[in-house]
PDB file of C-alpha atoms in Angstrom:
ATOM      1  CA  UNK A 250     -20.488 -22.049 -35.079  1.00 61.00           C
ATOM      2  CA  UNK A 251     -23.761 -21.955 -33.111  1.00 80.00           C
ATOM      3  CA  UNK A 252     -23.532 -21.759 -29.459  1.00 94.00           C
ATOM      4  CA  UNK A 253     -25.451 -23.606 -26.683  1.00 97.00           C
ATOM      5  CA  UNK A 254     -29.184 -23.087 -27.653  1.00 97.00           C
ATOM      6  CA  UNK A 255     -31.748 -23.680 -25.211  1.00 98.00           C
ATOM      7  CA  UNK A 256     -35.934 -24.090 -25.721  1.00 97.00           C
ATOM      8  CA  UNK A 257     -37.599 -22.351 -24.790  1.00 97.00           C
ATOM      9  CA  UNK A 258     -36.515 -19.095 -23.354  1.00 97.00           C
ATOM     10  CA  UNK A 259     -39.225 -18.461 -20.919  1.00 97.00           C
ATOM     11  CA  UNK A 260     -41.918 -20.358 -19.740  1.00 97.00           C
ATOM     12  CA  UNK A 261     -45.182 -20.023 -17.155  1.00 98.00           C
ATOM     13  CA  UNK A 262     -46.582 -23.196 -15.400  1.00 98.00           C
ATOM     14  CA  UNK A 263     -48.977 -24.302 -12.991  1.00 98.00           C
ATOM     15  CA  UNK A 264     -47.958 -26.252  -9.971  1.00 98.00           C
ATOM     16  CA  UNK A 265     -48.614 -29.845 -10.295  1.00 98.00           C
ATOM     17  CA  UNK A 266     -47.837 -29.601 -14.160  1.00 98.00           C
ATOM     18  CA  UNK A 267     -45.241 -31.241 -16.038  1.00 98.00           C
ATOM     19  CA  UNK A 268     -42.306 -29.275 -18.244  1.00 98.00           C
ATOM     20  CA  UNK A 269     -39.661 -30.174 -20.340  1.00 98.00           C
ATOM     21  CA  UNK A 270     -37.315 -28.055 -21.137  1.00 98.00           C
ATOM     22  CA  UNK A 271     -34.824 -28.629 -24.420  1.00 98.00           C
ATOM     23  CA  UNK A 272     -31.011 -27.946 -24.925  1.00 98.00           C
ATOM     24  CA  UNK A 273     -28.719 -28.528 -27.962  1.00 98.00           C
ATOM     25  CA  UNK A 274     -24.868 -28.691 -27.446  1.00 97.00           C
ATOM     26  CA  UNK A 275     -22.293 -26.628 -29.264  1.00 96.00           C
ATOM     27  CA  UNK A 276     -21.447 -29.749 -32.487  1.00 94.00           C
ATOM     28  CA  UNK A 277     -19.012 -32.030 -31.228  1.00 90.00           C
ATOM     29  CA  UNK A 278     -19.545 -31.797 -27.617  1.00 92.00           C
ATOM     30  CA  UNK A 279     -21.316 -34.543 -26.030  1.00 91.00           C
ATOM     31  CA  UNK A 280     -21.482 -33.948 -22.408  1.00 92.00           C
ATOM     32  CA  UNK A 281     -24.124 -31.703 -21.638  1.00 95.00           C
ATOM     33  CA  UNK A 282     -25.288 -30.902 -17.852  1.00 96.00           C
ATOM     34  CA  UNK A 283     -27.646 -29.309 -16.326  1.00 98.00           C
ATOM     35  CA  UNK A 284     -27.846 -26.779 -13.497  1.00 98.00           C
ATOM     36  CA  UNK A 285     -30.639 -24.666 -11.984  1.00 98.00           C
ATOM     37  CA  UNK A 286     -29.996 -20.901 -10.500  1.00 97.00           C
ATOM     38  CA  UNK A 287     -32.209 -19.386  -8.274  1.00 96.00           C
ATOM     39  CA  UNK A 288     -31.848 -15.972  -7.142  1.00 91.00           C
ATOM     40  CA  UNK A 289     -29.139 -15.240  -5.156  1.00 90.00           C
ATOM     41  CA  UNK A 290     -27.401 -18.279  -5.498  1.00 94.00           C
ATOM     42  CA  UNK A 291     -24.461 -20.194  -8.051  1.00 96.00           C
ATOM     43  CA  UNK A 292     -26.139 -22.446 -10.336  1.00 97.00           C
ATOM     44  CA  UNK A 293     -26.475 -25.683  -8.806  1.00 97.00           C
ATOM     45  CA  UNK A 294     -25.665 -29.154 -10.405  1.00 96.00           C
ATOM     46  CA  UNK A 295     -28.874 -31.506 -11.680  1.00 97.00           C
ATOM     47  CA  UNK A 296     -27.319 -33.877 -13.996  1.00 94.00           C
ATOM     48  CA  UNK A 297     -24.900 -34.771 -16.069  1.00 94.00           C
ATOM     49  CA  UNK A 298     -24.696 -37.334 -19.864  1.00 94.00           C
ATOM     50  CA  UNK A 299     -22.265 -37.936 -21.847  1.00 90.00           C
ATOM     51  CA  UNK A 300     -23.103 -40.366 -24.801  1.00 88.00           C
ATOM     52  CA  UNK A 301     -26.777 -40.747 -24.154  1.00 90.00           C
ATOM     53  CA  UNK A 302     -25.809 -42.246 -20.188  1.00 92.00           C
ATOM     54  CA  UNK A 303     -26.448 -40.400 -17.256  1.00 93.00           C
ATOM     55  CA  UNK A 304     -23.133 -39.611 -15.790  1.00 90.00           C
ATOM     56  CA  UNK A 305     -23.864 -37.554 -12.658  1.00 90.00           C
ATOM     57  CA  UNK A 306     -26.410 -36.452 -10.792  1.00 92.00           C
ATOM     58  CA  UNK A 307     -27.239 -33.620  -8.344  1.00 93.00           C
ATOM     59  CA  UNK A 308     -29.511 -33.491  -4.844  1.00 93.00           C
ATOM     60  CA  UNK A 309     -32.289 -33.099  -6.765  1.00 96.00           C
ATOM     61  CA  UNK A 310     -35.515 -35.372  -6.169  1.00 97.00           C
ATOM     62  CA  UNK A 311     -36.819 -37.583  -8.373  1.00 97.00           C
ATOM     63  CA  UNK A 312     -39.245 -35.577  -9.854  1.00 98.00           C
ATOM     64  CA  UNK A 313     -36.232 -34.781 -12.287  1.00 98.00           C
ATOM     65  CA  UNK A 314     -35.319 -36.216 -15.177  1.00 98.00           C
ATOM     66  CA  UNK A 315     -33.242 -35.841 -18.540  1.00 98.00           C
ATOM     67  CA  UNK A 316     -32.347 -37.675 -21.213  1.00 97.00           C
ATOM     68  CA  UNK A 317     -29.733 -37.382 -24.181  1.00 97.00           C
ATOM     69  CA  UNK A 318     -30.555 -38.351 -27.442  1.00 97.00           C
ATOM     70  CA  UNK A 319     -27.966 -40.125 -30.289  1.00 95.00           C
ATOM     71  CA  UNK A 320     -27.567 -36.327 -31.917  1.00 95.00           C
ATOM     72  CA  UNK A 321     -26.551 -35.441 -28.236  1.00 95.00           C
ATOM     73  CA  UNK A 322     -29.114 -32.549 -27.253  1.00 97.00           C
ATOM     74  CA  UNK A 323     -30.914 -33.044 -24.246  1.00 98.00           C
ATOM     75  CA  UNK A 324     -33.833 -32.422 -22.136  1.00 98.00           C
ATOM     76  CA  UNK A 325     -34.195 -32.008 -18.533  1.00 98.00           C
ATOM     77  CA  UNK A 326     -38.029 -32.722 -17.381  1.00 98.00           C
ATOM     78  CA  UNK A 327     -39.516 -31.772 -14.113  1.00 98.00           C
ATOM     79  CA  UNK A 328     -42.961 -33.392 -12.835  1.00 98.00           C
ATOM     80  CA  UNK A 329     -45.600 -32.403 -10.512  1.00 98.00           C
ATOM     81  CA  UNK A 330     -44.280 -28.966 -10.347  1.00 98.00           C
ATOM     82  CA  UNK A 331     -43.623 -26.849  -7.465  1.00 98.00           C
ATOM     83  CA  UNK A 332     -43.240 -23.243  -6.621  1.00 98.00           C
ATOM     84  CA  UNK A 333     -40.132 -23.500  -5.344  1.00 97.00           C
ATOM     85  CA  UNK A 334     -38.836 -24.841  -9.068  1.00 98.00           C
ATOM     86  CA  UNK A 335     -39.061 -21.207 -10.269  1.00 98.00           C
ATOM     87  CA  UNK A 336     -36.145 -21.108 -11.594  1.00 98.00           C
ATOM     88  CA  UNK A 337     -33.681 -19.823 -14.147  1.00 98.00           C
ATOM     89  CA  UNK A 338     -31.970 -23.438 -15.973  1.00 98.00           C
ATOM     90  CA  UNK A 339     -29.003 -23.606 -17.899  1.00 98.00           C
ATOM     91  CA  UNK A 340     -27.555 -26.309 -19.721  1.00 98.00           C
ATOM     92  CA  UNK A 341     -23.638 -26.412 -20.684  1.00 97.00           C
ATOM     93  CA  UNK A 342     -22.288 -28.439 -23.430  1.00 95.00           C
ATOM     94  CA  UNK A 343     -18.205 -29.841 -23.119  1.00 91.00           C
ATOM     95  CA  UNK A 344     -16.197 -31.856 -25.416  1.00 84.00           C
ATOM     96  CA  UNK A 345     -14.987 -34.384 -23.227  1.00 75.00           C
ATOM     97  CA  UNK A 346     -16.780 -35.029 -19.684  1.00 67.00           C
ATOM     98  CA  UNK A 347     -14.312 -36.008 -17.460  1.00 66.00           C
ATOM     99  CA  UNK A 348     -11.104 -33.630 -17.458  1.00 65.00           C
ATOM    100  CA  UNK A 349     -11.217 -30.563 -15.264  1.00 65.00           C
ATOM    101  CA  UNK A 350      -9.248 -28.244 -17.444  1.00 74.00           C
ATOM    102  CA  UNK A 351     -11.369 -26.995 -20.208  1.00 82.00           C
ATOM    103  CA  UNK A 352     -14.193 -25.191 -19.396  1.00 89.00           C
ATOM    104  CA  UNK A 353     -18.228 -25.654 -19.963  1.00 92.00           C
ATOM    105  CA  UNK A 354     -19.796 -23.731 -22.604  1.00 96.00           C
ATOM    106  CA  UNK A 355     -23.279 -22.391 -20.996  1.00 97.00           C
ATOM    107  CA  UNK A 356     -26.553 -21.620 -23.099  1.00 98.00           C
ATOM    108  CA  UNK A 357     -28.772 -18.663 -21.959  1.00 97.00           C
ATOM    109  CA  UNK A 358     -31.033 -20.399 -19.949  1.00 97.00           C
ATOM    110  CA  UNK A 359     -34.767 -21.522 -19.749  1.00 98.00           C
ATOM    111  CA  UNK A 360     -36.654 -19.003 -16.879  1.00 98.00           C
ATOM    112  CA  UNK A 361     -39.137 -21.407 -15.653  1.00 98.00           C
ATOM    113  CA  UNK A 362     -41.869 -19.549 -13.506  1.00 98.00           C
ATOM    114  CA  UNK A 363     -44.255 -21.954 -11.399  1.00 98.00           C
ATOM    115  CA  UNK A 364     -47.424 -20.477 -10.610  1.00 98.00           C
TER     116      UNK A 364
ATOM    117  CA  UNK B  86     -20.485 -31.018  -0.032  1.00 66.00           C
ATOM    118  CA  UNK B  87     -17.804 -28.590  -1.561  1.00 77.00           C
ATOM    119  CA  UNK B  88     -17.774 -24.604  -0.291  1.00 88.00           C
ATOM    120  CA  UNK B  89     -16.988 -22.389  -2.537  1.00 94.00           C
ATOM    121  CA  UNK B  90     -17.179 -18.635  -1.400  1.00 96.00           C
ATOM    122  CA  UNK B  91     -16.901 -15.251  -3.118  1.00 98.00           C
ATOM    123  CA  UNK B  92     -16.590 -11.631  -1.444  1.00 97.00           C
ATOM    124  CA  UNK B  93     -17.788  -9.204  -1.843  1.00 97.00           C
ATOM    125  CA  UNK B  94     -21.267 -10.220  -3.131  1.00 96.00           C
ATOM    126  CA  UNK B  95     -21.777  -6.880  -4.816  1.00 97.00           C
ATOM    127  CA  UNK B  96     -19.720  -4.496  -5.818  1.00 96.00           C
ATOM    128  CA  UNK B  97     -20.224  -0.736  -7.390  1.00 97.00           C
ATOM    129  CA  UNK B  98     -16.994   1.300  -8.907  1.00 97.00           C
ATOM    130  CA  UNK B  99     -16.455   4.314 -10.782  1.00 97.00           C
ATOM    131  CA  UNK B 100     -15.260   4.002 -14.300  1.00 98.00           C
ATOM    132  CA  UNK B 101     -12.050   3.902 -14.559  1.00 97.00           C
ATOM    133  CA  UNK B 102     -11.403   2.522 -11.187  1.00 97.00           C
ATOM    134  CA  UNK B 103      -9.677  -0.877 -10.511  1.00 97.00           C
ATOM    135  CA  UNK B 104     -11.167  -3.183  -8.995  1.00 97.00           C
ATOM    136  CA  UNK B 105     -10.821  -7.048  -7.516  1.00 96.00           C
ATOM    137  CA  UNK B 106     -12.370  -9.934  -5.751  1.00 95.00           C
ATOM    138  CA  UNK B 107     -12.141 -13.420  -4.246  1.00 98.00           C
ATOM    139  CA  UNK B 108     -12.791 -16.767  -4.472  1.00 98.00           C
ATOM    140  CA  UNK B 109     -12.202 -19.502  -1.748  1.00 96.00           C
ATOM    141  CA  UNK B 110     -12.347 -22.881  -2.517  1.00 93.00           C
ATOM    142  CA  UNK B 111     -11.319 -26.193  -1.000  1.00 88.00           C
ATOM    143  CA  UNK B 112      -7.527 -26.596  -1.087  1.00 85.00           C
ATOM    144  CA  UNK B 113      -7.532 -30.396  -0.762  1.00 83.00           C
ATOM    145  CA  UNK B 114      -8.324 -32.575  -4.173  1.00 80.00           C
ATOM    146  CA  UNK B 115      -7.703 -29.383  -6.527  1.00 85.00           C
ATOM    147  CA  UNK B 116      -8.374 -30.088  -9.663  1.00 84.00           C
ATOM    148  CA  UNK B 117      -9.092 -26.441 -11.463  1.00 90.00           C
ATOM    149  CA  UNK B 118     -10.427 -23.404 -11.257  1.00 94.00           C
ATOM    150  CA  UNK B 119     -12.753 -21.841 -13.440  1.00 95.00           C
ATOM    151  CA  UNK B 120     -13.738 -18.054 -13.608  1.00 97.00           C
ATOM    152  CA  UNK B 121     -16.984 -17.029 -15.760  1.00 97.00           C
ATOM    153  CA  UNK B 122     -18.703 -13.750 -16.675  1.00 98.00           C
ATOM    154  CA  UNK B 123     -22.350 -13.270 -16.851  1.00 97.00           C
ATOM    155  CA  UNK B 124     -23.467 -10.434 -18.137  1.00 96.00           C
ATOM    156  CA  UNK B 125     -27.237  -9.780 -17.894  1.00 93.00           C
ATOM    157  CA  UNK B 126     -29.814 -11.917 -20.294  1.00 91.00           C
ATOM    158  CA  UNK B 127     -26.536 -13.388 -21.835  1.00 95.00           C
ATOM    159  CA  UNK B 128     -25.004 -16.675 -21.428  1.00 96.00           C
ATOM    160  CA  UNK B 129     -22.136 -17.689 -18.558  1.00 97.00           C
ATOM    161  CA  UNK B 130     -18.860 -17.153 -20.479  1.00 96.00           C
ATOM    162  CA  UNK B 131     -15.585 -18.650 -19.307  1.00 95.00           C
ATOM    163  CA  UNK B 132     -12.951 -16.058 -18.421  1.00 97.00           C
ATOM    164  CA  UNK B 133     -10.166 -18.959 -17.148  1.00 96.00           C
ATOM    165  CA  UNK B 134      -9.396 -22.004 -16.226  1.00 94.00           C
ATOM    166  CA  UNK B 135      -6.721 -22.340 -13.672  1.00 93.00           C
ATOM    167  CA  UNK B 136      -4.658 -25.168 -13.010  1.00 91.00           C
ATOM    168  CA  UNK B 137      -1.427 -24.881 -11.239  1.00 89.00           C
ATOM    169  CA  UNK B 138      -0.298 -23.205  -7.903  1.00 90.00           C
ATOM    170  CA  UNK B 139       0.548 -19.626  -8.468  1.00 91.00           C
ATOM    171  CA  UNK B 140      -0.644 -19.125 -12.114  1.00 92.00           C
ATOM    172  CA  UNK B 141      -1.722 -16.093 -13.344  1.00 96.00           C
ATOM    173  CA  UNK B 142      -3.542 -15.680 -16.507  1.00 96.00           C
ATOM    174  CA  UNK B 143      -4.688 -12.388 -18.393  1.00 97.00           C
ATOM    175  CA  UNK B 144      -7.239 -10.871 -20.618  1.00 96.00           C
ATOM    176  CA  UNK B 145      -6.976  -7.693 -21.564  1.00 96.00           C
ATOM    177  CA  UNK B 146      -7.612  -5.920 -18.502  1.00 97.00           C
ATOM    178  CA  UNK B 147      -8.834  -8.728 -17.140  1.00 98.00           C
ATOM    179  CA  UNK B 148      -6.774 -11.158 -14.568  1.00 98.00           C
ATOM    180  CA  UNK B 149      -6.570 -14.101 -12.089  1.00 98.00           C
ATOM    181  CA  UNK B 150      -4.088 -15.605  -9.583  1.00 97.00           C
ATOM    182  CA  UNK B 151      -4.647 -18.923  -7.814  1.00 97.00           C
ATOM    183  CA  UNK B 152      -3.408 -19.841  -4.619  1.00 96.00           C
ATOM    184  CA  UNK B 153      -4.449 -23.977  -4.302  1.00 94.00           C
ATOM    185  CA  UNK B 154      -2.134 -24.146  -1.151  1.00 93.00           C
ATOM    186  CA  UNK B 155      -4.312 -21.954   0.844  1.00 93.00           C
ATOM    187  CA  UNK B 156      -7.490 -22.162  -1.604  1.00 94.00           C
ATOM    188  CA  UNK B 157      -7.806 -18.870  -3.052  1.00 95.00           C
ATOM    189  CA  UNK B 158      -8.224 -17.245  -6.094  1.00 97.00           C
ATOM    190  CA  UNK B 159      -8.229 -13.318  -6.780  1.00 98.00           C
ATOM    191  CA  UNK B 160     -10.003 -11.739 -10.159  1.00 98.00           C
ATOM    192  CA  UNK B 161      -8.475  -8.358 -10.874  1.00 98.00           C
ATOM    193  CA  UNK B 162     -10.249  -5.681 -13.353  1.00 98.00           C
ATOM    194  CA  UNK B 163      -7.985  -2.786 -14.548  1.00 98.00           C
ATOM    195  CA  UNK B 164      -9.342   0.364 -15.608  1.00 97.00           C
ATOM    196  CA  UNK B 165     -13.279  -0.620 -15.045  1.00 97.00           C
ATOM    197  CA  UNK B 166     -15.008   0.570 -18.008  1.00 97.00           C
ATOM    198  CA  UNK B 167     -19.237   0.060 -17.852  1.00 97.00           C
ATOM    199  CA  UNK B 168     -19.046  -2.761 -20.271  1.00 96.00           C
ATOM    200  CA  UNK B 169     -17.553  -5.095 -17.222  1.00 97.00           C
ATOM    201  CA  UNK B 170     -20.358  -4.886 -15.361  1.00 97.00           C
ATOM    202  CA  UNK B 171     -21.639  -8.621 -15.020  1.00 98.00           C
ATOM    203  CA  UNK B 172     -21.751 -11.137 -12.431  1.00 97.00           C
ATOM    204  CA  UNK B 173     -18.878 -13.079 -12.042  1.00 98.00           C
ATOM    205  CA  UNK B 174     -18.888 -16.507 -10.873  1.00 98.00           C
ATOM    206  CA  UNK B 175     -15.755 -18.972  -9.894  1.00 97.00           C
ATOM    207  CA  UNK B 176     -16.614 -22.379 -10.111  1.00 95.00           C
ATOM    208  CA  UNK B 177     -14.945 -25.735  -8.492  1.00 92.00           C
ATOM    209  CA  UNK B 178     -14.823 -28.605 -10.763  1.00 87.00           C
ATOM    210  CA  UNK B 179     -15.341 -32.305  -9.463  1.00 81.00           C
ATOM    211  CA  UNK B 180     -14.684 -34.924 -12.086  1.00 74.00           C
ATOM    212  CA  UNK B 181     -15.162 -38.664 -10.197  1.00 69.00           C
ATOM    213  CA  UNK B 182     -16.821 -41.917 -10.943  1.00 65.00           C
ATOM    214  CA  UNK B 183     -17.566 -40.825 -14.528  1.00 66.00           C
ATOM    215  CA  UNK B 184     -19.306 -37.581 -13.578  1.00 74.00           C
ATOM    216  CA  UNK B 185     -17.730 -33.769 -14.066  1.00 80.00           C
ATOM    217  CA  UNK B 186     -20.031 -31.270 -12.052  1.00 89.00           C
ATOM    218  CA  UNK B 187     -18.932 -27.643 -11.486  1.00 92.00           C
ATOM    219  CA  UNK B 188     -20.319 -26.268  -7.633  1.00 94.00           C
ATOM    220  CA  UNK B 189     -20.451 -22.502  -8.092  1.00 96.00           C
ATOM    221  CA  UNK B 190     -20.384 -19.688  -5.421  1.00 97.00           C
ATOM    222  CA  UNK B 191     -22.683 -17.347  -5.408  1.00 97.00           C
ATOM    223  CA  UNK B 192     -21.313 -14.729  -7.781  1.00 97.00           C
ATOM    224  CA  UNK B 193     -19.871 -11.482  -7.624  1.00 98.00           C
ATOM    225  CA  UNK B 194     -22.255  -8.821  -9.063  1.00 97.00           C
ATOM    226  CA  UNK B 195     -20.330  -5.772 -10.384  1.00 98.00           C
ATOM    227  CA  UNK B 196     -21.815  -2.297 -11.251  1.00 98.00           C
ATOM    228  CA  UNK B 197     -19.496   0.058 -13.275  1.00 97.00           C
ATOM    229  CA  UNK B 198     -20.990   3.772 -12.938  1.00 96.00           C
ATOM    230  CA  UNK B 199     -19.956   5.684 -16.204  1.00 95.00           C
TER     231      UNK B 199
END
């Protein structure tokens, strides 16, 4: 079975641009969230869907935004770009969304670089 | 906002030598405990998922106790061997109001030297 697969791997942007970056769950899981690791730090919550609804969402502003689609993939979008969004994003793919015991499956990440 | 802390922040051992760390967490509304390994240019991969006071779980040389009274958890590697080197992260898991977030710490970044 594939894993988490995220689009694409790297990327280079200007500030003020727009990106949207793309994520497709493991089959059958349809919660998929999004987090964002800079260096040095845990990967921090943006949002969370489960059957195309948001479901949670992070401190992020609201120049972020995702969506979930009805084959459950995803994509997180960021507007007017800043440097400070350099960032490494992962998305993670579960079965169900709401019980704590099983754990997140996690692609390999979209390295965003704002320039 | 949920803490969740892990010492030492890096770590280098000899191969062969064993090795642990720790991660603190919240001890009120426990839900779980997850452990994952990142190895570099790879994915996060789930070591455990730890539920009850005073489990322990094992793989291969690989283990984890959990403490929720007092909001620990300890990651023990037997035997290091260069192939463990990774970061590895602990994560707290909220689940409320229809949403399921994980708030990492920081990571533990371990270097095996062969």
């Amino acid at each position: 079975d594939a894993g988490v697969t995220q689009s694409p791997t790297h990327l280079i942007k200007t500030r003020g641009q727009h990106v949207t970056l793309r994520c497709s769950p493991i089959s059958g899981h349809k919660s998929v969230s999004w987090y964002q690791q800079v260096l040095g730090q845990g990967p921090q919550f943006i949002f969370q869907y489960y059957e195309k609804e948001e479901r949670g969402r992070g401190n992020f502003p609201d120049r972020f935004s995702a969506r979930q689609f009805p084959n459950y993939s995803s994509e997180l979008n960021v507007n007017a770009l800043l440097l400070g969004d350099s960032a490494l994003y992962l998305c993670a793919s579960r079965r169900s969304y709401g019980r704590t015991n099983t754990e997140a499956f996690f692609g390999q990440g979209t390295r965003l670089t704002v320039v | 906002i949920l803490n969740v802390e892990q010492s030492p922040q890096s770590l280098h051992v000899q191969e062969g030598d064993s090795t642990n760390f720790t991660c603190s967490f919240p001890s009120s509304n426990f839900y779980a405990l997850h452990w994952y390994r990142w190895e570099t240019a790879k994915s996060p991969e789930a070591l455990f998922v730890m539920t009850l006071n005073g489990d322990e779980k094992k793989k291969g040389r690989i283990s984890a106790t959990l403490n929720t009274k007092e909001g620990y958890s300890y990651l023990y590697i037997k035997g290091s061997q260069p192939e463990d080197s990774a970061t590895y992260l602990c994560a707290f898991p909220y689940s409320g109001a229809g949403s399921y977030q994980l708030t990492f710490g920081k990571g533990t970044k371990l270097s095996v030297i062969p």
